[in-house]
mmCIF file of C-alpha atoms in Angstrom:
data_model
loop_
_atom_site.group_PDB
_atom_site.id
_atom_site.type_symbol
_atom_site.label_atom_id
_atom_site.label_comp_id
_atom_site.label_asym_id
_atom_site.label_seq_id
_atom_site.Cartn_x
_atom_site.Cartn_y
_atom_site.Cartn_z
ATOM 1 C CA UNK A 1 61.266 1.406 -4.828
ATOM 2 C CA UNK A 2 60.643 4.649 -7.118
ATOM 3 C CA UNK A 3 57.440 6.512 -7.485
ATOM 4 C CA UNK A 4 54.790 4.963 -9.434
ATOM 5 C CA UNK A 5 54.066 6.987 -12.427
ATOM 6 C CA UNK A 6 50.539 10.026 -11.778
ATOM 7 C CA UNK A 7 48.987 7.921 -14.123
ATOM 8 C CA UNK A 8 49.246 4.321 -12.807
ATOM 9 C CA UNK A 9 48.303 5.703 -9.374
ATOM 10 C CA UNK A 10 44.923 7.602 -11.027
ATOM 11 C CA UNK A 11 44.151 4.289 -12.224
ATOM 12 C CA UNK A 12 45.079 1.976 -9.190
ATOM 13 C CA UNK A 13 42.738 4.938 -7.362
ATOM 14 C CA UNK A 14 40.109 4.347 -9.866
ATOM 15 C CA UNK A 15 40.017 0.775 -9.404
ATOM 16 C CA UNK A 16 39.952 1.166 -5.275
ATOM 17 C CA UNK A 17 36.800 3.013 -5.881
ATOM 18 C CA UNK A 18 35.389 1.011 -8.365
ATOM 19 C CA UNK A 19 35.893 -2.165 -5.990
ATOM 20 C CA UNK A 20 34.759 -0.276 -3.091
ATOM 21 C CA UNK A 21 31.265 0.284 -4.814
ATOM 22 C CA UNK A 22 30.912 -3.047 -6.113
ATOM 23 C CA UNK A 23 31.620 -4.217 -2.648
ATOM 24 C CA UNK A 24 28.776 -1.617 -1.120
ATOM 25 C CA UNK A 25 26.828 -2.674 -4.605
ATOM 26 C CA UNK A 26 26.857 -6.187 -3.317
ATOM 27 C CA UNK A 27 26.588 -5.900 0.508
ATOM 28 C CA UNK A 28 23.205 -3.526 -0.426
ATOM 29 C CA UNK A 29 21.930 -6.724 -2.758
ATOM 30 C CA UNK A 30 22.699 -8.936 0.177
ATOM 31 C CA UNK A 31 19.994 -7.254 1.603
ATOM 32 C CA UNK A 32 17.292 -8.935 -0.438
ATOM 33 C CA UNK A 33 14.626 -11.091 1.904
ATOM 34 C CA UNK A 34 15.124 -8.473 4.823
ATOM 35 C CA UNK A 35 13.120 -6.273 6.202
ATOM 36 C CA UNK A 36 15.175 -2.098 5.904
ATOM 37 C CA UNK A 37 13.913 0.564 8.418
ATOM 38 C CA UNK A 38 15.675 3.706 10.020
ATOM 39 C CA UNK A 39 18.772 3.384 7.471
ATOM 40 C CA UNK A 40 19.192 -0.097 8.764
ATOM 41 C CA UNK A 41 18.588 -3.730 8.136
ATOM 42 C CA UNK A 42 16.430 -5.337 11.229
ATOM 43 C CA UNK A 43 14.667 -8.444 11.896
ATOM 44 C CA UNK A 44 11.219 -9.271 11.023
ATOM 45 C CA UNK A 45 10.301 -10.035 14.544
ATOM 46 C CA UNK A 46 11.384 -6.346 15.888
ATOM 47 C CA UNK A 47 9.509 -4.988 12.270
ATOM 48 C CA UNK A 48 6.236 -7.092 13.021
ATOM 49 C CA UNK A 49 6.135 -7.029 17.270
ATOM 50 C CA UNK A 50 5.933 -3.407 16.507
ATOM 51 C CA UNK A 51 3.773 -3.169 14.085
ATOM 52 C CA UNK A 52 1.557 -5.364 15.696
ATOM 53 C CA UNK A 53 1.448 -2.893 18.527
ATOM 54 C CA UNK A 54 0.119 0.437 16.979
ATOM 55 C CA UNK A 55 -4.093 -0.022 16.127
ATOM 56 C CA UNK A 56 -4.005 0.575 12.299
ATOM 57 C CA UNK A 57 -0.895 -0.974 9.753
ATOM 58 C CA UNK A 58 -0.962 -0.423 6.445
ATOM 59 C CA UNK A 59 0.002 -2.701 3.138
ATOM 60 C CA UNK A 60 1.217 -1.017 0.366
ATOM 61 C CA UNK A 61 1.435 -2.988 -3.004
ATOM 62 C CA UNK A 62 1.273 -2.675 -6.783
ATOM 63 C CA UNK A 63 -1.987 -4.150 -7.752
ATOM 64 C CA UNK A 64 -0.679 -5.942 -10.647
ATOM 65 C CA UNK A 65 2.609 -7.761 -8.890
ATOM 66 C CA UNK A 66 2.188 -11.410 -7.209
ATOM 67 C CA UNK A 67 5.558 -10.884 -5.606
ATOM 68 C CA UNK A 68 3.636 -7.743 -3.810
ATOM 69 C CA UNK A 69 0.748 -9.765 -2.722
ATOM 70 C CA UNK A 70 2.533 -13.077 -1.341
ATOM 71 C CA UNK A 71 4.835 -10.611 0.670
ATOM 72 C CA UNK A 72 1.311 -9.128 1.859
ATOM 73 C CA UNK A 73 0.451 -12.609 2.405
ATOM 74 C CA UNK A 74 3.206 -13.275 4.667
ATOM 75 C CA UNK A 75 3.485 -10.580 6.172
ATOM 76 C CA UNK A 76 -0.268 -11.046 7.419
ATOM 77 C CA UNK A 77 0.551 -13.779 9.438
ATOM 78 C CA UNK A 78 3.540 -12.433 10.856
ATOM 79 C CA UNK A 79 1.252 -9.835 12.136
ATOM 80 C CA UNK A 80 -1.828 -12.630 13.207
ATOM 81 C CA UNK A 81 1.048 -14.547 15.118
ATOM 82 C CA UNK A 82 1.380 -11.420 17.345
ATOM 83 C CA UNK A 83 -1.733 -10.367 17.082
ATOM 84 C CA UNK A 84 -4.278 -12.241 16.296
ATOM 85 C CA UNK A 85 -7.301 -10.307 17.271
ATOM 86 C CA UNK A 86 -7.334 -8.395 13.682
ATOM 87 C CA UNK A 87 -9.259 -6.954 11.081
ATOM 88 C CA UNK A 88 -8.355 -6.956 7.087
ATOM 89 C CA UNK A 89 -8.823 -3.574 5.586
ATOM 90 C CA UNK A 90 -9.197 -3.619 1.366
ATOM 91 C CA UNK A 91 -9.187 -1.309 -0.972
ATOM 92 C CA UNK A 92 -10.164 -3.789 -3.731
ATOM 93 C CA UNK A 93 -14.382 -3.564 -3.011
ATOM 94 C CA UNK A 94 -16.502 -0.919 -2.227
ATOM 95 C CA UNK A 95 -19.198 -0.952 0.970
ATOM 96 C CA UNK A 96 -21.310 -2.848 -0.872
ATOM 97 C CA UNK A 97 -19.256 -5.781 -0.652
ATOM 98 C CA UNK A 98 -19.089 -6.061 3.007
ATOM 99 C CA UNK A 99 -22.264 -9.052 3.086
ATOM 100 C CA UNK A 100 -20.474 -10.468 0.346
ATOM 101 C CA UNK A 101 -16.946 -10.432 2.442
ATOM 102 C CA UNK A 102 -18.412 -11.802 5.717
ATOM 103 C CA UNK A 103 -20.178 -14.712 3.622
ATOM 104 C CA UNK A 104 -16.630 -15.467 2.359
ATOM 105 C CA UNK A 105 -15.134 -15.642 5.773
ATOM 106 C CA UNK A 106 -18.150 -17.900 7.152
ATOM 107 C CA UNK A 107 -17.285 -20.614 4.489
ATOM 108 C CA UNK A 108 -20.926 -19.809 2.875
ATOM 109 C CA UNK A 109 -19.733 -18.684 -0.757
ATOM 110 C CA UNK A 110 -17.090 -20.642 -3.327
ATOM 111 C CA UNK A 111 -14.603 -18.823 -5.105
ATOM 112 C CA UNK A 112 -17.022 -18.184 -8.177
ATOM 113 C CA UNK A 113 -19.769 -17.142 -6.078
ATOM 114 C CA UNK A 114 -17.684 -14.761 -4.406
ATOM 115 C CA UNK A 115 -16.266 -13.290 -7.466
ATOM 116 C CA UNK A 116 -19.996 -13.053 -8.829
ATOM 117 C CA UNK A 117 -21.549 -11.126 -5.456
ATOM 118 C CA UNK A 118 -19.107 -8.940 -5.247
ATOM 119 C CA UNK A 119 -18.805 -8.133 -8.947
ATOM 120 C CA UNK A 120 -15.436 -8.144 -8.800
ATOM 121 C CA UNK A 121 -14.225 -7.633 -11.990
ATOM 122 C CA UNK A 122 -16.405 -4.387 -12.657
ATOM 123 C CA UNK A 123 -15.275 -3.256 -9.321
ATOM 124 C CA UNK A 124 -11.370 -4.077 -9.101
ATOM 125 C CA UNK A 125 -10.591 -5.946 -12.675
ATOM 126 C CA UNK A 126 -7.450 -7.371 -11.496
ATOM 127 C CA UNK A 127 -6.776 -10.688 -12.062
ATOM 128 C CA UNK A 128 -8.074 -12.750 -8.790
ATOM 129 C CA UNK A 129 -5.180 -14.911 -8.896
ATOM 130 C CA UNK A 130 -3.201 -12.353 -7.355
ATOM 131 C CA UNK A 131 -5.558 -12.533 -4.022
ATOM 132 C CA UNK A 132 -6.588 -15.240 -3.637
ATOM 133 C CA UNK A 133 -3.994 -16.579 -1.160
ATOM 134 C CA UNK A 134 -5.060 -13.825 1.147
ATOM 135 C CA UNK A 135 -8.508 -14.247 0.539
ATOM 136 C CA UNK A 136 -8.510 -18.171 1.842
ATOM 137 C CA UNK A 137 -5.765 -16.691 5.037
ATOM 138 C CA UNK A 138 -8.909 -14.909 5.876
ATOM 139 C CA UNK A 139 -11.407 -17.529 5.414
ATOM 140 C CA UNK A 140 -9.340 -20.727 7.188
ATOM 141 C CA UNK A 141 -8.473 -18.022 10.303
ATOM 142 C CA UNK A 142 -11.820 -16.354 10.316
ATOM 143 C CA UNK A 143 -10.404 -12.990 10.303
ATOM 144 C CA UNK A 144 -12.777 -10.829 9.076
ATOM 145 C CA UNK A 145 -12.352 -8.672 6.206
ATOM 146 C CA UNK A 146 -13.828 -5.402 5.762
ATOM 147 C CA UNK A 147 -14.597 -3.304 2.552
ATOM 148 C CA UNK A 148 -12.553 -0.084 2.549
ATOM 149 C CA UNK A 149 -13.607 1.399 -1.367
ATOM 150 C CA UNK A 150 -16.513 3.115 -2.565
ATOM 151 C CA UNK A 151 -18.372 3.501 -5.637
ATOM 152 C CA UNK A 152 -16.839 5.740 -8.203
ATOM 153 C CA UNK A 153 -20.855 7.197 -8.482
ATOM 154 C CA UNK A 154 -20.098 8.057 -4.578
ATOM 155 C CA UNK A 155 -16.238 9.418 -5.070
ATOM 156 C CA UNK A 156 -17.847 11.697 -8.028
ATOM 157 C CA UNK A 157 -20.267 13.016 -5.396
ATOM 158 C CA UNK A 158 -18.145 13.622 -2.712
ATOM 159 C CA UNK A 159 -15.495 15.358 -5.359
ATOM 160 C CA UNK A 160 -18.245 17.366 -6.696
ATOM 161 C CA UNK A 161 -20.732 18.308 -4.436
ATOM 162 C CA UNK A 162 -20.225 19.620 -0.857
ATOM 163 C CA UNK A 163 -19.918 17.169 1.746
ATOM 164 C CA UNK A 164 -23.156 17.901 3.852
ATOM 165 C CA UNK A 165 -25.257 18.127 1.287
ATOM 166 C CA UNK A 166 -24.617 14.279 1.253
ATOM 167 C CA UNK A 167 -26.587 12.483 3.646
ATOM 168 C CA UNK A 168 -24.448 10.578 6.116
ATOM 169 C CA UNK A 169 -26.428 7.306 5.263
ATOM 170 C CA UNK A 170 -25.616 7.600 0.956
ATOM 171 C CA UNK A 171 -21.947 8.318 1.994
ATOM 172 C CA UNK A 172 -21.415 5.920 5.165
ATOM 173 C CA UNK A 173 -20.479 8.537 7.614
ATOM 174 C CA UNK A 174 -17.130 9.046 5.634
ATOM 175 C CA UNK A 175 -16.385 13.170 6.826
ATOM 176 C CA UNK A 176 -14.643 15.529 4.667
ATOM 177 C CA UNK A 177 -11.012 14.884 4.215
ATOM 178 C CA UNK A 178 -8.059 16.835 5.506
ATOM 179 C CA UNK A 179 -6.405 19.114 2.807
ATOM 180 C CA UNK A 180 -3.538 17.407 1.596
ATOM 181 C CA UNK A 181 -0.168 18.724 2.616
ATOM 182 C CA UNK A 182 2.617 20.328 0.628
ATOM 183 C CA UNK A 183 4.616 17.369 -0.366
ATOM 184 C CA UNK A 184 1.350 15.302 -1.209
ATOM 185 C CA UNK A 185 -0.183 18.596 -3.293
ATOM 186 C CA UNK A 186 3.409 18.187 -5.363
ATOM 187 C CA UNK A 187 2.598 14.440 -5.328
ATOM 188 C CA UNK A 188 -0.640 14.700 -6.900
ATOM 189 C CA UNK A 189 0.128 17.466 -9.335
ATOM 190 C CA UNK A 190 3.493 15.354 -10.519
ATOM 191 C CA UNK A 191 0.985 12.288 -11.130
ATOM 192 C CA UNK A 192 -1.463 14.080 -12.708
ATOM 193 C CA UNK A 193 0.849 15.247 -15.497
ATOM 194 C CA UNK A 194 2.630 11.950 -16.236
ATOM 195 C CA UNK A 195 -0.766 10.640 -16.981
ATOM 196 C CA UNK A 196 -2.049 13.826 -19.043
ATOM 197 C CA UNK A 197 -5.280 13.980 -17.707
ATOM 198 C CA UNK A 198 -5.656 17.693 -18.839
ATOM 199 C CA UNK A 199 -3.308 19.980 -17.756
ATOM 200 C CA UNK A 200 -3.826 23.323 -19.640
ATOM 201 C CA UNK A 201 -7.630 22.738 -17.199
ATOM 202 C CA UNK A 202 -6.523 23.884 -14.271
ATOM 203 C CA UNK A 203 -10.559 22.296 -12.573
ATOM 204 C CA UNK A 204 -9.672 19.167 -13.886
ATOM 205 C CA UNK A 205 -6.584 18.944 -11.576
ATOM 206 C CA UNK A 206 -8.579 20.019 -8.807
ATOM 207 C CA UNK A 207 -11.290 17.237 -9.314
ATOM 208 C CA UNK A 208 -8.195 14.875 -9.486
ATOM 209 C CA UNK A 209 -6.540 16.163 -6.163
ATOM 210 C CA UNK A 210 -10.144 16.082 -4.461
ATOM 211 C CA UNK A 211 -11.011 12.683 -5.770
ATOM 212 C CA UNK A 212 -7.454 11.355 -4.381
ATOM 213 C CA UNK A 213 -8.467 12.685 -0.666
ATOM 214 C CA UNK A 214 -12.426 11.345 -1.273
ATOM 215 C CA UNK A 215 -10.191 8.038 -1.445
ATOM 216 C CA UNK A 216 -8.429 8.181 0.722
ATOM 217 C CA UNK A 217 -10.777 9.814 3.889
ATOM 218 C CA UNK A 218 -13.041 6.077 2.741
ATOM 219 C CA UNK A 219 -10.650 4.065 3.503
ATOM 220 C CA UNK A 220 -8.870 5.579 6.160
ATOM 221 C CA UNK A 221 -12.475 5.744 7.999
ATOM 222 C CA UNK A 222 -13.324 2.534 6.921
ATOM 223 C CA UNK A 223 -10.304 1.344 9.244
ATOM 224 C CA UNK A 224 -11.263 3.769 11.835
ATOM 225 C CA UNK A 225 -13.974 2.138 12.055
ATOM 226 C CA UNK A 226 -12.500 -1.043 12.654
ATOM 227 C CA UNK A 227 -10.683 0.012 15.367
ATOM 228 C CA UNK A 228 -13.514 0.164 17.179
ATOM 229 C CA UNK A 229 -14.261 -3.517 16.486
ATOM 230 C CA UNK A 230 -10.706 -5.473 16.918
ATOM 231 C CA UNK A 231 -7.207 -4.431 18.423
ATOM 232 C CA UNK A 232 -5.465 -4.340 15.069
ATOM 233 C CA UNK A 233 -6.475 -3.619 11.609
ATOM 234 C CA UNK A 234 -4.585 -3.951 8.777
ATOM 235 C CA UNK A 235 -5.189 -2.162 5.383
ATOM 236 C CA UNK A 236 -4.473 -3.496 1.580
ATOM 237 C CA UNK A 237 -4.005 -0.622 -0.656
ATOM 238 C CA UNK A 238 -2.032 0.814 -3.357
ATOM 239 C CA UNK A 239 2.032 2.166 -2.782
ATOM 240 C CA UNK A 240 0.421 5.662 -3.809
ATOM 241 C CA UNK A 241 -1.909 5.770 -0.581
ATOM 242 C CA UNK A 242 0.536 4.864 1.791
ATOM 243 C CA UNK A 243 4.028 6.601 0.608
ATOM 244 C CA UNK A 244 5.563 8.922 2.933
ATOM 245 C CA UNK A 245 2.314 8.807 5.214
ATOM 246 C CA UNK A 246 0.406 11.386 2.861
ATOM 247 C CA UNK A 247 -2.425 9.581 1.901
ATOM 248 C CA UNK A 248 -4.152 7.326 4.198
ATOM 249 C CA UNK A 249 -2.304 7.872 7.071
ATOM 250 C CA UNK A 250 -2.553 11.473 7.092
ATOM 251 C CA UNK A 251 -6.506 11.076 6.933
ATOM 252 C CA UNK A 252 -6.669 8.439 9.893
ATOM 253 C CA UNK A 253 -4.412 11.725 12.029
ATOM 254 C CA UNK A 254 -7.591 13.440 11.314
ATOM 255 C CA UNK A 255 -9.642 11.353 12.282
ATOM 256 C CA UNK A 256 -7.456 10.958 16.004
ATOM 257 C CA UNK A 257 -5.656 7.665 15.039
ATOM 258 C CA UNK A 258 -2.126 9.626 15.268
ATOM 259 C CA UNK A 259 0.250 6.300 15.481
ATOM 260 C CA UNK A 260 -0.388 4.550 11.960
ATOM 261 C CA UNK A 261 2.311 1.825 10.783
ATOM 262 C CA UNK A 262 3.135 1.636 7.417
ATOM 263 C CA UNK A 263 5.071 -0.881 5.683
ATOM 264 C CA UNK A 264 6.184 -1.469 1.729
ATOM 265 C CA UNK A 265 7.817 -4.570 -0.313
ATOM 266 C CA UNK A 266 10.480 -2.811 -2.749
ATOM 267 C CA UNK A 267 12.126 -3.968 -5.660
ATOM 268 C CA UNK A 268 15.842 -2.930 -5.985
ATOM 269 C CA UNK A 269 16.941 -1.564 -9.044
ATOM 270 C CA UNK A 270 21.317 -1.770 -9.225
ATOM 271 C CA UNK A 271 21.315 -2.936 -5.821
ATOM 272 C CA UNK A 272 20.461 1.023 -4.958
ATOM 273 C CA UNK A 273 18.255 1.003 -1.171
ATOM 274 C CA UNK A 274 15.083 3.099 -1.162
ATOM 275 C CA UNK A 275 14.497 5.997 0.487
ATOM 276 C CA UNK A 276 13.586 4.911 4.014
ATOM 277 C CA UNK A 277 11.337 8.034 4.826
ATOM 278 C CA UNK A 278 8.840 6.011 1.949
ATOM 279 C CA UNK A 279 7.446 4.193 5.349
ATOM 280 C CA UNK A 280 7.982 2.942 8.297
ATOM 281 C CA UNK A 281 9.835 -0.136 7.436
ATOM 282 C CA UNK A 282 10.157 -1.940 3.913
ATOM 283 C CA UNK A 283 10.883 -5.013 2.847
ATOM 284 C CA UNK A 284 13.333 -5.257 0.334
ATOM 285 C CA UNK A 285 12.177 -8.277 -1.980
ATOM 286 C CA UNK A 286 14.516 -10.804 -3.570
ATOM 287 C CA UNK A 287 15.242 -10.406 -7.340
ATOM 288 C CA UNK A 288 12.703 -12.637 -9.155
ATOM 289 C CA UNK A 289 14.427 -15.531 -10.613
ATOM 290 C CA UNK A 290 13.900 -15.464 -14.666
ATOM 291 C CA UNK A 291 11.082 -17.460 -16.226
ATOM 292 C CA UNK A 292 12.115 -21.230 -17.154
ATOM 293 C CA UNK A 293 10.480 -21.471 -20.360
ATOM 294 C CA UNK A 294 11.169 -17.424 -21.750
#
């Protein structure tokens, strides 16, 4: 048989690679519903029995996604099945919640009572839809929740004035924060401009950075804390405090809590994997199937 002609064999290597992408394109989408860590897709019992091991795990999710929150969901009682001597850690109320949290959990308050005490919507605003499901996981286990926020009136203090001329008692004990590291610095500073908050000021970008780590020093103390009362405690909080350990986790090292686990539900976008240093493990979540009456 002669040579094939230079171009018939460009294209028949063309097509090899084209099939050989769609093929990696479509073993990476296969990976929807399972849990990715290391480079590699493992089991949710190896993901969870570890997890449930180390005293602090932490919940990333976009505030505004269900999909986010009933992955949360389950993922909570993965965690209570191994370990169910637990605390839940969230960022959606401020200390002055906490009386309002443990009436929840005792069965004392309905759903509109509870939404009332805890002025929710002036404190969070998002719709309570989205936690509800967690909310009554808490309540029917008696697992008791714990409020990790604070008052933007306190994060404005503790951006703006120095932290020990604060009494311990108006800020809760919460200590200074840790300086942020490099890659969380560029972090900050990269969010900061997509949202134009002022950046010919260079003050107002300081404020912003220091007002990220007043955040993030409340809650990661506010789980500290609740170390000390359970063997596990799990926080709720946005994707931006938990990413690449620079946020929360990073303020619970400083605080002597060095082994933090943190996991994240992820969205694929062209069947392209995330970048597993985002967390410990992640949990690639299925493609939403389209809405029946759009």
């Amino acid at each position: 048989m002669g040579r094939l002609p230079r171009g018939v064999c460009r294209l028949m290597l063309t097509l090899g690679m084209v099939s050989q992408a769609q093929a990696q394109a479509t073993e990476t989408c296969q990976l929807q519903g399972r849990w990715w860590q290391s480079g590699q897709a493992v089991t949710a019992d190896a993901v969870l029995n570890l997890a449930a091991q180390r005293p602090v795990v932490l919940l990333g999710e976009r505030h505004d996604a269900m999909e986010h929150h009933r992955w949360q969901l389950h993922t909570l009682a993965g965690l209570y099945a191994h370990e169910s001597d637990m605390v839940i850690g969230l960022e959606m109320l401020p200390r002055e919640a906490q009386p309002v949290l443990e009436g929840w959990v005792a069965g004392e308050l309905s759903e509109d009572a509870f939404l009332e005490q805890s002025d929710w919507q002036e404190a969070w605003g998002f719709d309570p839809e989205l936690y509800w499901p967690i909310l009554h996981f808490a309540r029917l286990n008696r697992i008791p929740l714990k409020a990790l926020n604070i008052t933007p009136a306190l994060r404005q203090r503790l951006t703006s004035e120095e932290i020990g001329h604060i009494p311990p008692e108006q800020r809760y004990g919460i200590p200074a924060p840790r300086p942020a590291n490099d890659a969380y610095q560029t972090y900050l500073e990269e969010v900061f401009d997509q949202h134009a908050m002022g950046q010919d000021n260079p003050d107002m970008l300081e404020r912003f950075i220091r007002a990220q780590l007043s955040w993030d020093i409340a809650m990661a103390q506010g789980l500290a804390d609740a170390t000390q009362e359970s063997t596990l405690a799990v926080g709720l909080m946005g994707l931006g405090h938990v990413v690449h350990g620079h946020g929360v986790a990073h303020q619970l090292e400083g605080l002597g809590i060095q082994d933090t686990f943190s996991l994240l539900p992820w969205e694929l976008e062209e069947c392209v994997l995330p970048d597993p240093t985002l967390s410990d493990a992640i949990f690639i979540l299925p493609t939403p199937m389209p809405d029946a009456s759009s």
